[in-house]
Amino acid sequence: MNNIIKRITPILILFALGTLLAWYLVPAELEQMKWEVPGMPETYPIEQKCRPIFLLILCYLPFIGSLFYACMGTMDRYMTRNFISYFLMCTLILLLIYILADFTDNMERFRSRFDDPIVQSLKFYGSQMPMFLYQILPYTLMMGTMWCLSKLSGTCEITGMMQSGRSLLRLCMPIFIFGALVSVAYGIFGFHWAPNGMMYRQMQLKQEKNEDGTAAALVYRSEANARHWVVGKPSSIDNPGAPMYDLEIIQFDKNSQGKSVCKYSVKEATWNKQDSTWTLKDVTVFETAPPNVKPKDGVTHDVMVVPFDEKPYQIISPGPGGRIDAMGTSELYEYIKSGAGSREDRYKRRTEWHVRIARIFSCMVLVLLAIPSSVTFQRRGTMKGIGIAVILAALMLFLYRVFPALGEAGVIQAWISAWIPNVFYTIIAIYIFRKNLAHRSFKEWLKARVSGKL
């Protein structure tokens, strides 16, 4: 009875924590979507509607992991505890180093830009966590695997476990299971929240200025509505619903590219979330006259309500013209599907979309590479195998830059450029893994391979 209670208690605790987290995050995400996604909720694309679903899955991943843990035997649970402890330790250490290095570089910017640097810095780095985790998780997963197995191998525990009749593949099954859960979390971070963190970072730390040092006007182009917005004083990313001041809104003819229809000169503009309309105050409307016709004087209105589709978050964010890594996966897909932009832009975004999917599987590829590199069956160190694995991982990172660059240039297909590193390293990892199943160390296999004895 006590054993049953001990197994059920962590499951119930993680389920409760996941429910509380989902109760807080999912409604907040739905509210955020009302500011970001064009149109009303019922018209949102399916890609955007996946955001709260993925966030819900992320909240319950620890609970799912606890269910797997509860169904495992004693040996598997022992392996799982070791792996999770080393993986979390690697993640926390690397995350702390990352944050401290970044804070040191941006400390002066925080002091000059923020009224309350300490509180605003904490808030800033809270928004950056998905982005930081997205950048380090594949490598902390690999480092945690190598640290765990090299420790168990150095104390001959791996050899003792295999004497029970289990193969190395079966022995490492808990690592594959929890590595897959980490890969799912990695993919969810990359879907929207890591790019959103990059966009938030870009907007907080980089602000265009005029030659006299004043903030430059913000320019937003809505290709779908043929409208250009020039905003002198936009709202902030932390409060997108605040009024915007000193605007010029130019409406172009959709059927005649480059021909303007009218211009709105606006003192203050506020977006109404309830009906997705804009309230313009102190606005003057100028109608564009045909050639050789004297333009009419502008018509002034104290208040105008216009049904413009643009939302504040779209206007103040970099948008499709900004950095690709600041665009969510759903935004990339919508951009590709629309056929907008130049040929080079479409190549770049299509390649980035495939790369984000391929990198989810790269987490498991690195785990598969780490296992045979850190396991030995003799009383000797594993540092040589680990060193080679680290070099191969660094080379994989290099390949993830070279081949996507070829895809962005249109030299090879986008999906091929994204998946070549994964395929190449999967073949290497499986080959090395098979050699270790024969109780041969990586060093022995490499020597035999070089000497031609295999």
Coordinates of C-alpha atoms in Angstrom, one line a residue:
M1 CA 0.0 0.0 0.0
N2 CA 2.8 2.4 0.9
N3 CA 4.5 1.7 -2.5
I4 CA 1.3 2.5 -4.3
I5 CA 0.9 5.8 -2.4
K6 CA 4.6 6.7 -3.1
R7 CA 4.0 6.1 -6.9
I8 CA 0.7 7.9 -7.1
T9 CA 1.7 11.0 -5.1
P10 CA 4.2 12.5 -7.6
I11 CA 1.8 11.8 -10.4
L12 CA -1.0 13.7 -8.7
I13 CA 1.3 16.6 -7.7
L14 CA 2.6 17.0 -11.3
F15 CA -1.0 16.8 -12.6
A16 CA -2.1 19.5 -10.2
L17 CA 0.8 21.7 -11.1
G18 CA 0.3 21.2 -14.8
T19 CA -3.4 22.1 -14.4
L20 CA -2.6 25.3 -12.5
L21 CA 0.0 26.3 -15.0
A22 CA -2.4 25.6 -17.9
W23 CA -5.2 27.5 -16.1
Y24 CA -2.8 30.5 -16.0
L25 CA -1.0 30.3 -19.3
V26 CA -3.7 29.1 -21.8
P27 CA -6.2 32.0 -21.2
A28 CA -3.4 34.5 -21.3
E29 CA -2.3 33.0 -24.6
L30 CA -5.8 33.3 -26.0
E31 CA -5.9 36.9 -24.9
Q32 CA -2.6 37.6 -26.5
M33 CA -3.8 36.1 -29.8
K34 CA -6.5 38.7 -29.8
W35 CA -3.8 41.4 -30.0
E36 CA -1.6 39.6 -32.5
V37 CA -3.6 37.6 -35.0
P38 CA -5.6 39.5 -37.7
G39 CA -9.4 39.1 -37.7
M40 CA -11.7 37.7 -35.1
P41 CA -11.1 34.4 -33.2
E42 CA -13.5 32.4 -35.3
T43 CA -11.5 33.4 -38.5
Y44 CA -8.0 32.5 -37.1
P45 CA -6.0 30.1 -39.3
I46 CA -5.6 26.6 -38.0
E47 CA -1.9 27.2 -37.5
Q48 CA -2.6 29.9 -35.0
K49 CA -5.3 27.9 -33.2
C50 CA -2.7 25.3 -32.4
R51 CA -0.9 27.7 -30.1
P52 CA -3.0 27.1 -27.0
I53 CA -3.2 23.4 -27.7
F54 CA 0.6 23.1 -27.8
L55 CA 0.9 25.2 -24.7
L56 CA -1.5 22.9 -22.9
I57 CA 0.6 19.9 -24.0
L58 CA 3.7 21.6 -22.7
C59 CA 2.1 22.1 -19.2
Y60 CA 1.3 18.4 -18.9
L61 CA 4.6 17.0 -20.2
P62 CA 6.0 16.5 -16.7
F63 CA 2.8 14.6 -15.8
I64 CA 3.1 12.4 -18.9
G65 CA 6.7 11.7 -17.9
S66 CA 5.6 10.7 -14.4
L67 CA 3.2 8.2 -15.9
F68 CA 6.0 6.6 -17.9
Y69 CA 8.1 6.6 -14.7
A70 CA 5.4 4.9 -12.7
C71 CA 5.1 2.1 -15.2
M72 CA 8.8 1.3 -15.2
G73 CA 10.7 -1.3 -13.3
T74 CA 13.3 -0.7 -10.6
M75 CA 16.3 -0.7 -12.9
D76 CA 14.6 1.7 -15.4
R77 CA 13.6 4.1 -12.6
Y78 CA 17.2 4.1 -11.4
M79 CA 18.4 5.0 -14.9
T80 CA 15.7 7.6 -15.3
R81 CA 16.6 9.3 -11.9
N82 CA 20.2 9.5 -12.9
F83 CA 19.5 10.8 -16.3
I84 CA 17.0 13.5 -15.2
S85 CA 19.3 14.8 -12.5
Y86 CA 22.3 15.2 -14.8
F87 CA 20.2 16.6 -17.6
L88 CA 18.6 19.2 -15.3
M89 CA 22.0 20.1 -13.8
C90 CA 23.5 20.7 -17.2
T91 CA 20.5 22.7 -18.3
L92 CA 20.5 24.9 -15.2
I93 CA 24.3 25.5 -15.4
L94 CA 24.3 26.4 -19.1
L95 CA 21.2 28.6 -18.7
L96 CA 22.8 30.5 -15.8
I97 CA 26.0 31.1 -17.7
Y98 CA 23.9 32.2 -20.7
I99 CA 21.9 34.7 -18.7
L100 CA 24.8 36.1 -16.8
A101 CA 26.8 36.6 -20.0
D102 CA 23.8 38.3 -21.7
F103 CA 23.1 40.5 -18.7
T104 CA 26.7 41.6 -18.6
D105 CA 26.5 42.7 -22.3
N106 CA 23.2 44.5 -21.9
M107 CA 23.5 46.0 -18.4
E108 CA 24.1 49.5 -19.7
R109 CA 21.1 49.3 -22.0
F110 CA 18.8 48.2 -19.2
R111 CA 20.0 51.1 -17.1
S112 CA 19.4 53.7 -19.8
R113 CA 16.1 52.3 -21.2
F114 CA 14.2 51.1 -18.1
D115 CA 12.8 53.3 -15.3
D116 CA 13.1 50.3 -12.9
P117 CA 16.1 48.3 -14.2
I118 CA 15.9 45.5 -11.7
V119 CA 12.2 44.7 -12.1
Q120 CA 12.3 45.3 -15.9
S121 CA 15.4 43.1 -16.3
L122 CA 13.7 40.2 -14.5
K123 CA 10.6 40.6 -16.7
F124 CA 12.8 40.8 -19.8
Y125 CA 14.7 37.6 -19.0
G126 CA 11.5 35.9 -18.1
S127 CA 10.3 36.5 -21.6
Q128 CA 13.6 35.2 -23.0
M129 CA 13.5 31.8 -21.3
P130 CA 11.8 30.0 -24.2
M131 CA 14.4 31.4 -26.6
F132 CA 17.3 30.4 -24.3
L133 CA 16.0 26.9 -23.8
Y134 CA 15.4 26.5 -27.5
Q135 CA 19.0 27.3 -28.1
I136 CA 20.6 25.0 -25.5
L137 CA 18.2 22.0 -25.0
P138 CA 19.6 19.7 -27.7
Y139 CA 23.1 20.1 -26.3
T140 CA 22.2 19.9 -22.6
L141 CA 20.2 16.7 -23.5
M142 CA 23.4 15.3 -25.1
M143 CA 25.6 16.5 -22.2
G144 CA 23.2 15.0 -19.6
T145 CA 23.2 11.7 -21.4
M146 CA 27.0 11.5 -21.6
W147 CA 27.4 12.6 -18.0
C148 CA 24.9 10.0 -16.8
L149 CA 26.2 7.1 -18.8
S150 CA 29.9 7.9 -18.3
K151 CA 29.4 8.0 -14.5
L152 CA 27.5 4.7 -14.5
S153 CA 30.0 3.2 -16.9
G154 CA 33.0 4.4 -14.8
T155 CA 31.7 2.6 -11.8
C156 CA 30.9 -0.6 -13.8
E157 CA 27.2 -0.2 -13.1
I158 CA 26.4 -0.5 -16.8
T159 CA 28.3 -3.8 -17.1
G160 CA 26.4 -5.1 -14.0
M161 CA 23.1 -4.1 -15.4
M162 CA 23.8 -5.8 -18.7
Q163 CA 24.7 -9.0 -16.8
S164 CA 20.9 -9.2 -16.0
G165 CA 20.4 -10.0 -19.7
R166 CA 19.4 -6.5 -21.0
S167 CA 21.0 -5.1 -24.1
L168 CA 22.5 -1.7 -24.2
L169 CA 19.6 -0.5 -26.3
R170 CA 17.0 -1.8 -23.8
L171 CA 19.0 -0.4 -20.9
C172 CA 18.9 3.1 -22.4
M173 CA 15.2 3.0 -23.3
P174 CA 14.3 5.4 -20.4
I175 CA 16.8 7.9 -21.8
F176 CA 15.1 7.6 -25.2
I177 CA 11.6 8.1 -23.7
F178 CA 12.5 11.2 -21.7
G179 CA 14.6 12.5 -24.5
A180 CA 11.6 12.3 -26.8
L181 CA 9.6 14.3 -24.2
V182 CA 12.3 16.9 -24.1
S183 CA 12.2 16.9 -28.0
V184 CA 8.5 17.6 -27.9
A185 CA 9.1 20.6 -25.5
Y186 CA 11.8 21.8 -27.7
G187 CA 9.5 21.7 -30.7
I188 CA 6.8 23.6 -28.8
F189 CA 9.2 26.3 -27.8
G190 CA 10.3 26.7 -31.4
F191 CA 6.7 26.9 -32.7
H192 CA 6.0 30.4 -31.3
W193 CA 7.5 31.3 -28.0
A194 CA 11.2 31.2 -28.8
P195 CA 10.7 33.4 -31.9
N196 CA 8.4 35.7 -29.9
G197 CA 11.1 36.1 -27.3
M198 CA 13.6 37.0 -30.1
M199 CA 11.1 39.6 -31.4
Y200 CA 10.6 41.0 -27.9
R201 CA 14.3 41.2 -27.4
Q202 CA 14.8 42.9 -30.8
M203 CA 12.1 45.6 -29.9
Q204 CA 13.4 46.2 -26.4
L205 CA 17.1 46.5 -27.1
K206 CA 17.1 48.0 -30.6
Q207 CA 15.2 51.2 -31.4
E208 CA 15.7 53.2 -34.6
K209 CA 16.6 56.8 -34.1
N210 CA 16.9 59.9 -36.2
E211 CA 20.1 61.9 -36.7
D212 CA 19.1 64.3 -33.9
G213 CA 18.7 61.4 -31.5
T214 CA 14.9 61.3 -31.3
A215 CA 13.0 58.1 -31.9
A216 CA 12.4 57.4 -35.5
A217 CA 8.8 57.0 -36.8
L218 CA 7.6 53.4 -37.1
V219 CA 6.5 52.3 -40.6
Y220 CA 4.2 49.3 -41.2
R221 CA 3.1 48.1 -44.6
S222 CA 0.0 45.9 -44.8
E223 CA 0.2 44.2 -48.2
A224 CA -3.1 42.4 -47.8
N225 CA -5.0 45.7 -47.2
A226 CA -2.8 47.9 -49.4
R227 CA -2.3 50.3 -46.4
H228 CA 0.8 52.0 -45.1
W229 CA 1.1 53.2 -41.5
V230 CA 3.6 55.8 -40.4
V231 CA 3.5 56.2 -36.6
G232 CA 5.3 58.9 -34.8
K233 CA 4.7 57.7 -31.3
P234 CA 3.7 54.0 -31.2
S235 CA 2.5 52.0 -28.2
S236 CA 5.0 49.8 -26.4
I237 CA 5.3 46.1 -26.7
D238 CA 4.3 45.7 -23.1
N239 CA 1.1 47.7 -23.6
P240 CA 0.1 47.4 -27.2
G241 CA -3.5 48.6 -26.4
A242 CA -2.3 52.1 -25.4
P243 CA -3.1 55.0 -27.8
M244 CA -0.8 55.8 -30.7
Y245 CA 0.0 59.4 -31.6
D246 CA 1.0 61.4 -34.7
L247 CA 0.0 58.9 -37.4
E248 CA -0.3 59.0 -41.2
I249 CA -2.3 56.2 -42.8
I250 CA -2.1 55.9 -46.6
Q251 CA -4.7 53.8 -48.4
F252 CA -3.6 52.5 -51.8
D253 CA -5.7 51.1 -54.6
K254 CA -5.5 47.3 -54.5
N255 CA -6.1 47.0 -58.2
S256 CA -3.5 49.6 -59.2
Q257 CA -0.2 49.1 -57.5
G258 CA 1.4 52.2 -56.1
K259 CA -1.6 54.5 -56.6
S260 CA -2.8 56.1 -53.4
V261 CA -6.6 56.6 -52.8
C262 CA -6.6 58.7 -49.6
K263 CA -4.5 59.7 -46.7
Y264 CA -5.4 60.0 -43.0
S265 CA -3.5 62.5 -40.9
V266 CA -4.3 61.4 -37.3
K267 CA -3.4 62.9 -33.9
E268 CA -4.4 59.9 -31.8
A269 CA -5.5 56.3 -32.7
T270 CA -6.9 53.7 -30.3
W271 CA -7.8 50.1 -31.2
N272 CA -11.1 48.6 -29.9
K273 CA -10.6 45.0 -29.0
Q274 CA -14.4 44.2 -28.7
D275 CA -15.2 44.9 -32.4
S276 CA -11.8 45.2 -34.0
T277 CA -12.2 48.8 -35.1
W278 CA -9.9 51.9 -34.8
T279 CA -11.0 55.1 -33.2
L280 CA -9.2 58.0 -34.8
K281 CA -9.2 61.4 -33.1
D282 CA -8.4 64.8 -34.6
V283 CA -8.1 63.3 -38.1
T284 CA -7.9 65.0 -41.5
V285 CA -8.8 62.9 -44.6
F286 CA -7.1 63.9 -47.9
E287 CA -8.4 62.4 -51.1
T288 CA -5.9 61.8 -53.8
A289 CA -6.8 63.6 -57.0
P290 CA -6.1 62.2 -60.6
P291 CA -3.2 63.7 -62.6
N292 CA -3.7 67.4 -63.7
V293 CA -6.5 67.9 -61.2
K294 CA -6.1 70.1 -58.2
P295 CA -6.4 68.1 -55.0
K296 CA -9.2 68.9 -52.6
D297 CA -8.7 70.3 -49.2
G298 CA -8.7 67.8 -46.4
V299 CA -11.9 67.0 -44.4
T300 CA -11.4 67.3 -40.7
H301 CA -13.2 65.0 -38.2
D302 CA -13.1 65.1 -34.4
V303 CA -13.6 61.4 -34.1
M304 CA -13.7 58.6 -36.8
V305 CA -14.4 54.9 -36.3
V306 CA -12.8 52.9 -39.1
P307 CA -12.9 49.0 -39.6
F308 CA -9.2 48.6 -40.4
D309 CA -8.0 45.0 -40.0
E310 CA -4.6 45.8 -38.7
K311 CA -4.0 45.2 -34.9
P312 CA -1.5 47.2 -32.7
Y313 CA 0.8 44.2 -32.2
Q314 CA 1.2 43.8 -36.0
I315 CA 2.0 47.5 -36.4
I316 CA 4.6 47.7 -33.6
S317 CA 6.3 44.3 -34.2
P318 CA 8.9 43.9 -37.0
G319 CA 6.5 41.7 -39.1
P320 CA 7.5 39.6 -42.1
G321 CA 10.2 42.1 -43.1
G322 CA 12.1 41.6 -39.8
R323 CA 14.4 38.8 -38.7
I324 CA 13.3 35.3 -39.7
D325 CA 14.2 33.9 -36.3
A326 CA 11.7 36.4 -34.8
M327 CA 8.8 34.9 -36.8
G328 CA 6.7 32.0 -35.3
T329 CA 6.4 28.8 -37.3
S330 CA 2.7 29.5 -38.0
E331 CA 3.7 32.9 -39.3
L332 CA 6.3 31.4 -41.6
Y333 CA 3.8 28.9 -42.9
E334 CA 1.2 31.6 -43.6
Y335 CA 3.8 33.8 -45.3
I336 CA 4.9 30.9 -47.5
K337 CA 1.3 29.9 -48.3
S338 CA 0.4 33.5 -49.3
G339 CA 3.2 33.6 -51.9
A340 CA 4.1 37.1 -50.8
G341 CA 7.6 38.6 -51.0
S342 CA 10.5 38.1 -53.4
R343 CA 11.8 34.8 -54.5
E344 CA 14.7 35.0 -52.2
D345 CA 12.4 35.7 -49.2
R346 CA 10.3 32.7 -50.0
Y347 CA 13.4 30.5 -50.2
K348 CA 14.7 31.7 -46.9
R349 CA 11.4 31.3 -45.0
R350 CA 10.6 27.9 -46.6
T351 CA 14.1 26.6 -45.6
E352 CA 13.7 28.0 -42.0
W353 CA 10.3 26.3 -41.7
H354 CA 11.8 22.9 -42.6
V355 CA 14.8 23.5 -40.4
R356 CA 12.7 24.0 -37.3
I357 CA 10.9 20.7 -37.9
A358 CA 14.2 18.9 -38.6
R359 CA 15.8 20.3 -35.4
I360 CA 13.2 18.6 -33.2
F361 CA 14.5 15.2 -34.4
S362 CA 18.1 16.4 -34.0
C363 CA 17.6 16.2 -30.2
M364 CA 17.1 12.4 -30.5
V365 CA 20.0 12.1 -33.0
L366 CA 22.4 13.7 -30.4
V367 CA 21.1 11.3 -27.7
L368 CA 21.8 8.4 -30.1
L369 CA 25.2 9.8 -30.7
A370 CA 26.0 10.3 -27.0
I371 CA 25.2 6.8 -25.8
P372 CA 27.9 4.8 -27.5
S373 CA 30.4 7.6 -27.0
S374 CA 30.1 7.6 -23.2
V375 CA 29.7 3.8 -22.5
T376 CA 32.8 1.6 -22.1
F377 CA 33.0 -1.9 -20.8
Q378 CA 36.5 -1.7 -19.4
R379 CA 37.9 0.1 -16.4
R380 CA 39.1 3.2 -18.2
G381 CA 38.1 6.7 -18.8
T382 CA 35.5 7.7 -21.4
M383 CA 36.8 11.2 -22.1
K384 CA 38.1 10.3 -25.6
G385 CA 34.8 9.0 -26.7
I386 CA 33.0 12.0 -25.2
G387 CA 35.5 14.4 -26.8
I388 CA 34.8 12.9 -30.3
A389 CA 31.1 13.1 -29.6
V390 CA 31.4 16.8 -28.8
I391 CA 33.4 17.4 -31.9
L392 CA 30.8 15.6 -34.0
A393 CA 28.0 17.7 -32.3
A394 CA 30.0 20.9 -33.1
L395 CA 30.3 19.7 -36.7
M396 CA 26.5 19.1 -36.8
L397 CA 25.9 22.7 -35.7
F398 CA 28.2 23.8 -38.6
L399 CA 26.2 21.6 -41.0
Y400 CA 23.0 23.2 -39.8
R401 CA 24.4 26.5 -41.0
V402 CA 25.9 25.3 -44.3
F403 CA 23.1 23.2 -45.8
P404 CA 20.3 25.7 -44.9
A405 CA 22.4 28.4 -46.5
L406 CA 22.3 26.3 -49.7
G407 CA 18.6 25.9 -49.3
E408 CA 18.1 29.6 -48.8
A409 CA 20.1 30.3 -52.0
G410 CA 17.9 27.8 -53.9
V411 CA 20.9 25.5 -54.7
I412 CA 19.1 22.5 -53.2
Q413 CA 15.5 21.8 -52.1
A414 CA 14.6 23.4 -48.8
W415 CA 13.5 20.1 -47.1
I416 CA 16.7 18.4 -48.3
S417 CA 18.9 21.1 -46.9
A418 CA 17.1 20.8 -43.5
W419 CA 17.2 17.0 -43.2
I420 CA 20.7 16.2 -44.6
P421 CA 22.5 16.7 -41.2
N422 CA 20.0 14.5 -39.4
V423 CA 20.2 11.7 -41.9
F424 CA 24.0 11.8 -42.0
Y425 CA 24.4 11.8 -38.2
T426 CA 21.7 9.2 -37.7
I427 CA 23.7 6.8 -39.9
I428 CA 26.9 7.5 -38.0
A429 CA 25.1 7.1 -34.6
I430 CA 23.5 3.8 -35.5
Y431 CA 26.7 2.4 -36.8
I432 CA 28.7 3.4 -33.7
F433 CA 25.8 2.1 -31.5
R434 CA 25.9 -1.3 -33.2
K435 CA 29.6 -1.6 -32.5
N436 CA 29.1 -0.9 -28.8
L437 CA 26.4 -3.6 -28.7
A438 CA 29.2 -6.0 -29.4
H439 CA 30.9 -4.6 -26.2
R440 CA 33.6 -2.7 -28.1
S441 CA 34.5 0.7 -27.1
F442 CA 34.4 3.7 -29.5
K443 CA 38.2 3.8 -29.4
E444 CA 38.6 0.2 -30.3
W445 CA 36.1 0.5 -33.2
L446 CA 37.9 3.6 -34.5
K447 CA 41.3 1.9 -34.4
A448 CA 39.9 -1.1 -36.2
R449 CA 38.2 1.1 -38.8
V450 CA 41.4 3.0 -39.5
S451 CA 43.5 -0.2 -39.7
G452 CA 41.0 -1.7 -42.1
K453 CA 40.1 -4.7 -39.9
L454 CA 36.4 -4.1 -40.0

